[in-house]
C-alpha positions as MATLAB code, in Angstrom:
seq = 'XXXXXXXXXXXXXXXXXXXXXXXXXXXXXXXXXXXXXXXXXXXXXXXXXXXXXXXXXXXXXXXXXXXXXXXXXXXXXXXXXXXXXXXXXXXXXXXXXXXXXXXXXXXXXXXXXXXXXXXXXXXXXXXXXXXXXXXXXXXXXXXXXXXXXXXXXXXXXXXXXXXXXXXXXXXXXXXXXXXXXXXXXXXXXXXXXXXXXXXXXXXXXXXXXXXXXXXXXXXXXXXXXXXXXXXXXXXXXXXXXXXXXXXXXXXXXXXXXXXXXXXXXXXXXXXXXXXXXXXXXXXXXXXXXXXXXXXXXXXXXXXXXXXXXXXXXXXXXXXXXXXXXXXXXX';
ca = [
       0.000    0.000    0.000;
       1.139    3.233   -0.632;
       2.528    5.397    2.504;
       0.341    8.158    3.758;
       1.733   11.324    4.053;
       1.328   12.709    7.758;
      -1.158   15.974    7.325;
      -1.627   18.694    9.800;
      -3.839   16.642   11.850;
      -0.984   14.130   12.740;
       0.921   17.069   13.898;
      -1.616   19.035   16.265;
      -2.492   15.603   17.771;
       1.293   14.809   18.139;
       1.951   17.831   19.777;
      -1.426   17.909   21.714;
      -2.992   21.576   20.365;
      -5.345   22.448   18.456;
      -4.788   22.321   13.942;
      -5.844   26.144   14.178;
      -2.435   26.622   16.424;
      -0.196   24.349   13.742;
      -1.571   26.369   11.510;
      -0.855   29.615   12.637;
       2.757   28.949   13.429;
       3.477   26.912   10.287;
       2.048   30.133    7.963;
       4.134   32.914    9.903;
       2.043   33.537   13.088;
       4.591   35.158   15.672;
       2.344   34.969   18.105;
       1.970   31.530   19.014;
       2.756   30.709   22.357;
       6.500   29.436   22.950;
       5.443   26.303   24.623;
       2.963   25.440   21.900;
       5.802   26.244   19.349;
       8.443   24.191   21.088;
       6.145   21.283   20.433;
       5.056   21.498   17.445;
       7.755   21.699   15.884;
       9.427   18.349   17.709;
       6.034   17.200   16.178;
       6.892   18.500   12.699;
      10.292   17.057   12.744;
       9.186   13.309   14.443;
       6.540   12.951   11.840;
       8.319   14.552    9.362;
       6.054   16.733    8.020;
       5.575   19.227    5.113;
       2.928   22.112    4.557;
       0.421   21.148    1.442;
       2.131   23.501   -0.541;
      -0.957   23.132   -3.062;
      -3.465   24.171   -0.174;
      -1.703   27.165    0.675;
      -1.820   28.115   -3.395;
      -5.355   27.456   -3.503;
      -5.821   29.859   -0.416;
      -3.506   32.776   -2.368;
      -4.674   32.466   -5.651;
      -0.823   31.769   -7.053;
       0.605   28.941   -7.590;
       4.552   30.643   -7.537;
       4.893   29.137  -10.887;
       6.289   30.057  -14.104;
       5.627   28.172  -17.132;
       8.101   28.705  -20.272;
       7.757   27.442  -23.812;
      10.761   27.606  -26.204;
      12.209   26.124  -28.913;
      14.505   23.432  -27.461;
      15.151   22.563  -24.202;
      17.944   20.039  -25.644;
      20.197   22.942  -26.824;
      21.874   25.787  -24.454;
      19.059   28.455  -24.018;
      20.460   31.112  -22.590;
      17.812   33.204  -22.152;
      15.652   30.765  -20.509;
      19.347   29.922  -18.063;
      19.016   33.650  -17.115;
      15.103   33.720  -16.251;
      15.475   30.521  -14.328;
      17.835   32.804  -12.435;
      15.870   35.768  -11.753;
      12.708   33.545  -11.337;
      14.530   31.786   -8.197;
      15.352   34.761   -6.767;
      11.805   36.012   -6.632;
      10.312   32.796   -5.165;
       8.930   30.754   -8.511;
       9.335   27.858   -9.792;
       9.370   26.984  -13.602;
       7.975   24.430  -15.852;
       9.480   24.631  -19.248;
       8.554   22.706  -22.112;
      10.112   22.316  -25.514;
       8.085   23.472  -28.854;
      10.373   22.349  -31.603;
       8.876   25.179  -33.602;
       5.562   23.480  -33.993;
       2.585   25.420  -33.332;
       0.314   22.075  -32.193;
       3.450   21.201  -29.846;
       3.194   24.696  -28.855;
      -0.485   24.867  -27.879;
      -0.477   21.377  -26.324;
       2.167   22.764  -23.796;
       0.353   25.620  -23.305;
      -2.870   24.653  -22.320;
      -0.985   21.621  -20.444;
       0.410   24.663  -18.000;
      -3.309   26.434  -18.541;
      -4.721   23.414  -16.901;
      -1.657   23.654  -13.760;
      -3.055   26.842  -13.118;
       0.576   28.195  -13.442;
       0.722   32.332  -12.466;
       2.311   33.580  -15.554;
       3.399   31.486  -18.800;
       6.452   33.310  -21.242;
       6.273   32.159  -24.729;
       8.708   32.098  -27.538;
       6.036   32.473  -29.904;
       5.988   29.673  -33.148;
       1.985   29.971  -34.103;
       0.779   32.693  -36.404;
      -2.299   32.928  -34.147;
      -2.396   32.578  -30.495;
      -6.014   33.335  -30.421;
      -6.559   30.388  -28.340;
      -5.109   32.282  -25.163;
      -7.197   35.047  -24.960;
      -9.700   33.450  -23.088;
      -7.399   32.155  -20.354;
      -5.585   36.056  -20.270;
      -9.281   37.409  -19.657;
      -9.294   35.263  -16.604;
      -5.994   36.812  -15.666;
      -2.988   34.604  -16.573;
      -0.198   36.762  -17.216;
       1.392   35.960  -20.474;
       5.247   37.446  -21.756;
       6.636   36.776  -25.288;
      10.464   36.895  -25.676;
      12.153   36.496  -28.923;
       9.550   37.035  -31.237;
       6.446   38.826  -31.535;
       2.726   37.373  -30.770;
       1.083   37.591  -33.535;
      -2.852   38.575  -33.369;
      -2.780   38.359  -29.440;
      -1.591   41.387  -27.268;
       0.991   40.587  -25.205;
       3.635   42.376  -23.529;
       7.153   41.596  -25.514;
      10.602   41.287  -25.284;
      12.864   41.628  -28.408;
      16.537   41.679  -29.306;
      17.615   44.533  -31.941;
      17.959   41.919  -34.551;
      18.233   44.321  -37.448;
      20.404   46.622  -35.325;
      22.548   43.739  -34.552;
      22.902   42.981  -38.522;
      23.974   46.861  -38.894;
      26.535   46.311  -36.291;
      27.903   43.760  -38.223;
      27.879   45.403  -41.582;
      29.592   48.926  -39.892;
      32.409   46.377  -38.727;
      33.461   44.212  -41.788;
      32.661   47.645  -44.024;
      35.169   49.430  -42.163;
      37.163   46.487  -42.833;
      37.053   46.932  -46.263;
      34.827   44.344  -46.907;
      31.478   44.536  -49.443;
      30.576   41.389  -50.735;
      29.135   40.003  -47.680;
      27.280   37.103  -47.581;
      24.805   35.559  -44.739;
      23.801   31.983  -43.969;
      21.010   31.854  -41.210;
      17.657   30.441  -39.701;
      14.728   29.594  -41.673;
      12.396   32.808  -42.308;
       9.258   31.416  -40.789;
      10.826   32.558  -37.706;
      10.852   35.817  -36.984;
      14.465   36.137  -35.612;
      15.614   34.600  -39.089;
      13.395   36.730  -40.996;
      14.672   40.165  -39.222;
      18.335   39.312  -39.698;
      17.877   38.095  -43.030;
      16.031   40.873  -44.264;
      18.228   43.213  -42.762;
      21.289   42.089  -44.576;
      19.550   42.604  -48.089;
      18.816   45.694  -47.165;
      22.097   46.541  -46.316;
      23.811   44.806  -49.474;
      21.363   46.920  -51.381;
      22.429   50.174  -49.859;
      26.380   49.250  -50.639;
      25.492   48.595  -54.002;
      25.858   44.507  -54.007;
      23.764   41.963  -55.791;
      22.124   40.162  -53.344;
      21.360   36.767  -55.422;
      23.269   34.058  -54.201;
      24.277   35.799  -51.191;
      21.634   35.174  -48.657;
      21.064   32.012  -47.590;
      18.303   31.092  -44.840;
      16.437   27.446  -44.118;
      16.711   25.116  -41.738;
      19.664   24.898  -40.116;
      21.470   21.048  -40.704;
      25.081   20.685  -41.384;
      24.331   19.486  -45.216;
      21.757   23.016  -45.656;
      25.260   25.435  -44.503;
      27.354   22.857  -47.019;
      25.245   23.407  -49.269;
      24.911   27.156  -49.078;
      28.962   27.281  -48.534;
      29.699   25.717  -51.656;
      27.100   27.995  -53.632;
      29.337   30.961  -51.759;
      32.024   29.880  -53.333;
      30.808   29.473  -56.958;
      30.135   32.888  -57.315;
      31.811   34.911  -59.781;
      32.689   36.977  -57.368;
      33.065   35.372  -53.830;
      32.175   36.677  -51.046;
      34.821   38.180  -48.648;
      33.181   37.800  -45.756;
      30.440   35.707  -43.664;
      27.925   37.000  -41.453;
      25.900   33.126  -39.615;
      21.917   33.837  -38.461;
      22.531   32.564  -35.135;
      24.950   30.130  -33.077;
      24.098   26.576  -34.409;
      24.439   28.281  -38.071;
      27.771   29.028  -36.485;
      28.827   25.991  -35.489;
      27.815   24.198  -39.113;
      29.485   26.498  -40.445;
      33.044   26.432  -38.373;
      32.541   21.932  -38.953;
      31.486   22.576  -42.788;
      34.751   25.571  -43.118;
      37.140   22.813  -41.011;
      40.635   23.945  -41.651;
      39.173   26.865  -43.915;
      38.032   28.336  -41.232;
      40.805   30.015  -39.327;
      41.637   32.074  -42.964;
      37.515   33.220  -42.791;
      36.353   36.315  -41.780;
      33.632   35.791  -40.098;
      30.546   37.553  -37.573;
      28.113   35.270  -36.025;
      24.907   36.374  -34.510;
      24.276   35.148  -30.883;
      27.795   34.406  -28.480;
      28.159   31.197  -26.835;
      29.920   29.151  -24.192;
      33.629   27.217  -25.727;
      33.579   29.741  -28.547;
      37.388   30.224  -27.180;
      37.768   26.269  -28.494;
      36.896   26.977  -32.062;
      39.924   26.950  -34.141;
      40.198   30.780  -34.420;
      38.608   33.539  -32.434;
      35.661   35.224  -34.135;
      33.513   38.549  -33.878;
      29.979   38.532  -32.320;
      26.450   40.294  -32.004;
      25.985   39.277  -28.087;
      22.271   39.292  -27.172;
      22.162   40.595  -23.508;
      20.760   37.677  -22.296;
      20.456   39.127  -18.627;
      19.075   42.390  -19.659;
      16.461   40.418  -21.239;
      15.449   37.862  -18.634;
      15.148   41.090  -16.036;
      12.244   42.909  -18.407;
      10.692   39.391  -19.172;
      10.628   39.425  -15.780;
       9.261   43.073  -15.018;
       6.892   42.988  -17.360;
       5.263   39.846  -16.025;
       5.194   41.370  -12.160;
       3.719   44.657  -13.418;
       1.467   42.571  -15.825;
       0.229   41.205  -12.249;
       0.370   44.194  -10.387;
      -1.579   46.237  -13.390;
      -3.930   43.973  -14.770;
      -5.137   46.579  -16.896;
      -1.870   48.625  -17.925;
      -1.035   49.285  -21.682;
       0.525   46.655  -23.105;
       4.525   47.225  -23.907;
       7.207   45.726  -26.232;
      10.703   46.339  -25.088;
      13.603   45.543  -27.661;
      16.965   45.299  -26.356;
      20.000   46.137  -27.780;
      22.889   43.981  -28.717;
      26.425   44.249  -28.487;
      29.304   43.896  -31.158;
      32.350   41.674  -29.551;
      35.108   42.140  -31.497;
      37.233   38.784  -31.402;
      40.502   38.103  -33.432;
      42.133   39.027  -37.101;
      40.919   42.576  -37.563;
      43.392   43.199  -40.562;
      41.592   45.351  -43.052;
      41.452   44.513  -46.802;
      44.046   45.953  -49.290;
];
């Protein structure tokens, strides 16, 4: 049979008071009476018992929990390491579940931490529509989206600069002396991959540069970045240098370049942990991951202490990193 967990009850009759008295003390009451206390708690720690932390919920209203869905939760997210941070500090625990950019996966895990009753849930949006959640924000769950923007359902947003980060990029390798720059990156049905995609036609347009052949975004598997490599290389007139979408274009493209690589000059979108392993030191656009998890996290306790409160997006700048050969073309 299973074991039955010893309850409040076990306790007051343990200690020979009353459950209103184990109550009291156990939820902060300084005023119980230092006998009563005393034994109590040699009840709590004989019996071994632990407050029904779902009772106590039910009695607030909050649950202290944060649910999170994102892309993968089998890569580094360092966004979602950061919140987990700030979330601990404040008192909540998270429940994070993994999308794999697939808007049914993406409502199932929603309305899977709908139906925990979770306080808040922060969304790295993958559906076109998230119409499906208005009905649970009416009813007051407090809803953040990081990364990318909702779609038809207003919710309060956090966003990197991802076009600003492509300029950075661009202002670097032109003063460089480079203009045929070419970009490999995330598919466009994301928004991130869109942005940064966009944003470096743009920019080849304003230098003057053909953009066919240069811009390459899809999924991102080693044999796509090959693929897009070796059409890089058949131009008539190669590129000079290589701006990747994010860091697993990064990496594909480093394993794809192999001993290429070190001779490449290169700007990837998004820093990472090891990068000082790769086989030469490259520049970066650095997200400010922390910056980000602290207003994904302001928003959602001002989304709970203003119910009502216009709804913001806050985009967040990113950083250039400037990491080894800086020679400039001659």
């Amino acid at each position: 049979m299973r074991a039955r967990r010893p309850t409040i009850v076990d306790v007051a009759r343990e200690a020979g008071v009353s459950v209103a008295t184990v109550s009291r003390l156990i939820n902060g009451d300084e005023k119980v009476n230092a006998d009563y206390t005393k034994r109590i708690r040699a009840a709590i720690d004989l019996l071994g018992y632990q407050p029904d932390e779902r009772a106590r919920q039910l009695r607030r209203g909050r649950t202290q929990t944060l649910g999170a869905t994102v892309r993968s939760i089998a890569e580094p997210h360092p966004v979602l390491r950061a919140v987990d941070g700030e979330a601990r500090a404040l008192g909540l625990s998270m429940i994070v579940m993994s999308t794999g950019d697939d808007p049914e996966r993406e409502r199932e895990a929603v309305m899977a931490m709908c139906r925990r009753r979770v306080d808040g849930i922060l969304i790295e949006p993958v559906a076109e529509s998230l119409a499906y959640l208005q009905p649970e924000i009416d009813l007051g769950l407090v809803v953040v989206a990081f990364d990318r923007p909702a779609g038809d359902v207003a919710l309060d947003t956090v966003l990197s600069d991802n076009r600003g980060g492509i300029r950075q990029a661009f202002d670097h390798l032109t003063a460089l002396g480079h203009r045929r720059i070419a970009y490999i990156g995330d598919d466009e049905r994301i928004y991130t991959g869109h942005e940064r995609a966009e944003a470096v036609r743009g920019h080849l347009r304003d230098l003057g540069e053909s953009v066919d052949g240069m811009v390459h975004a899809g999924p991102v598997h080693t044999e796509t970045v090959a693929a897009a490599l070796d059409v890089l290389h058949r131009l008539p007139v190669p590129p000079t240098a290589l701006i990747t979408g994010n860091a697993a274009t990064t990496l594909e493209a480093v394993r794809c370049l192999g001993t290429a690589f070190g001779s490449t000059t290169l700007v990837g979108f998004d820093d990472f942990a090891l990068v000082d392993l790769l086989p030469a030191a490259f520049t970066v656009i650095a997200q400010d991951e922390a910056r980000i998890s602290e207003t994904i996290l302001e928003l959602f306790r001002d989304r709970l202490a203003r119910p009502t409160a216009p709804v913001r997006t806050v985009v967040v700048p990113t950083a250039l990193i400037v990491r080894g050969r800086q020679e400039a073309l001659t």
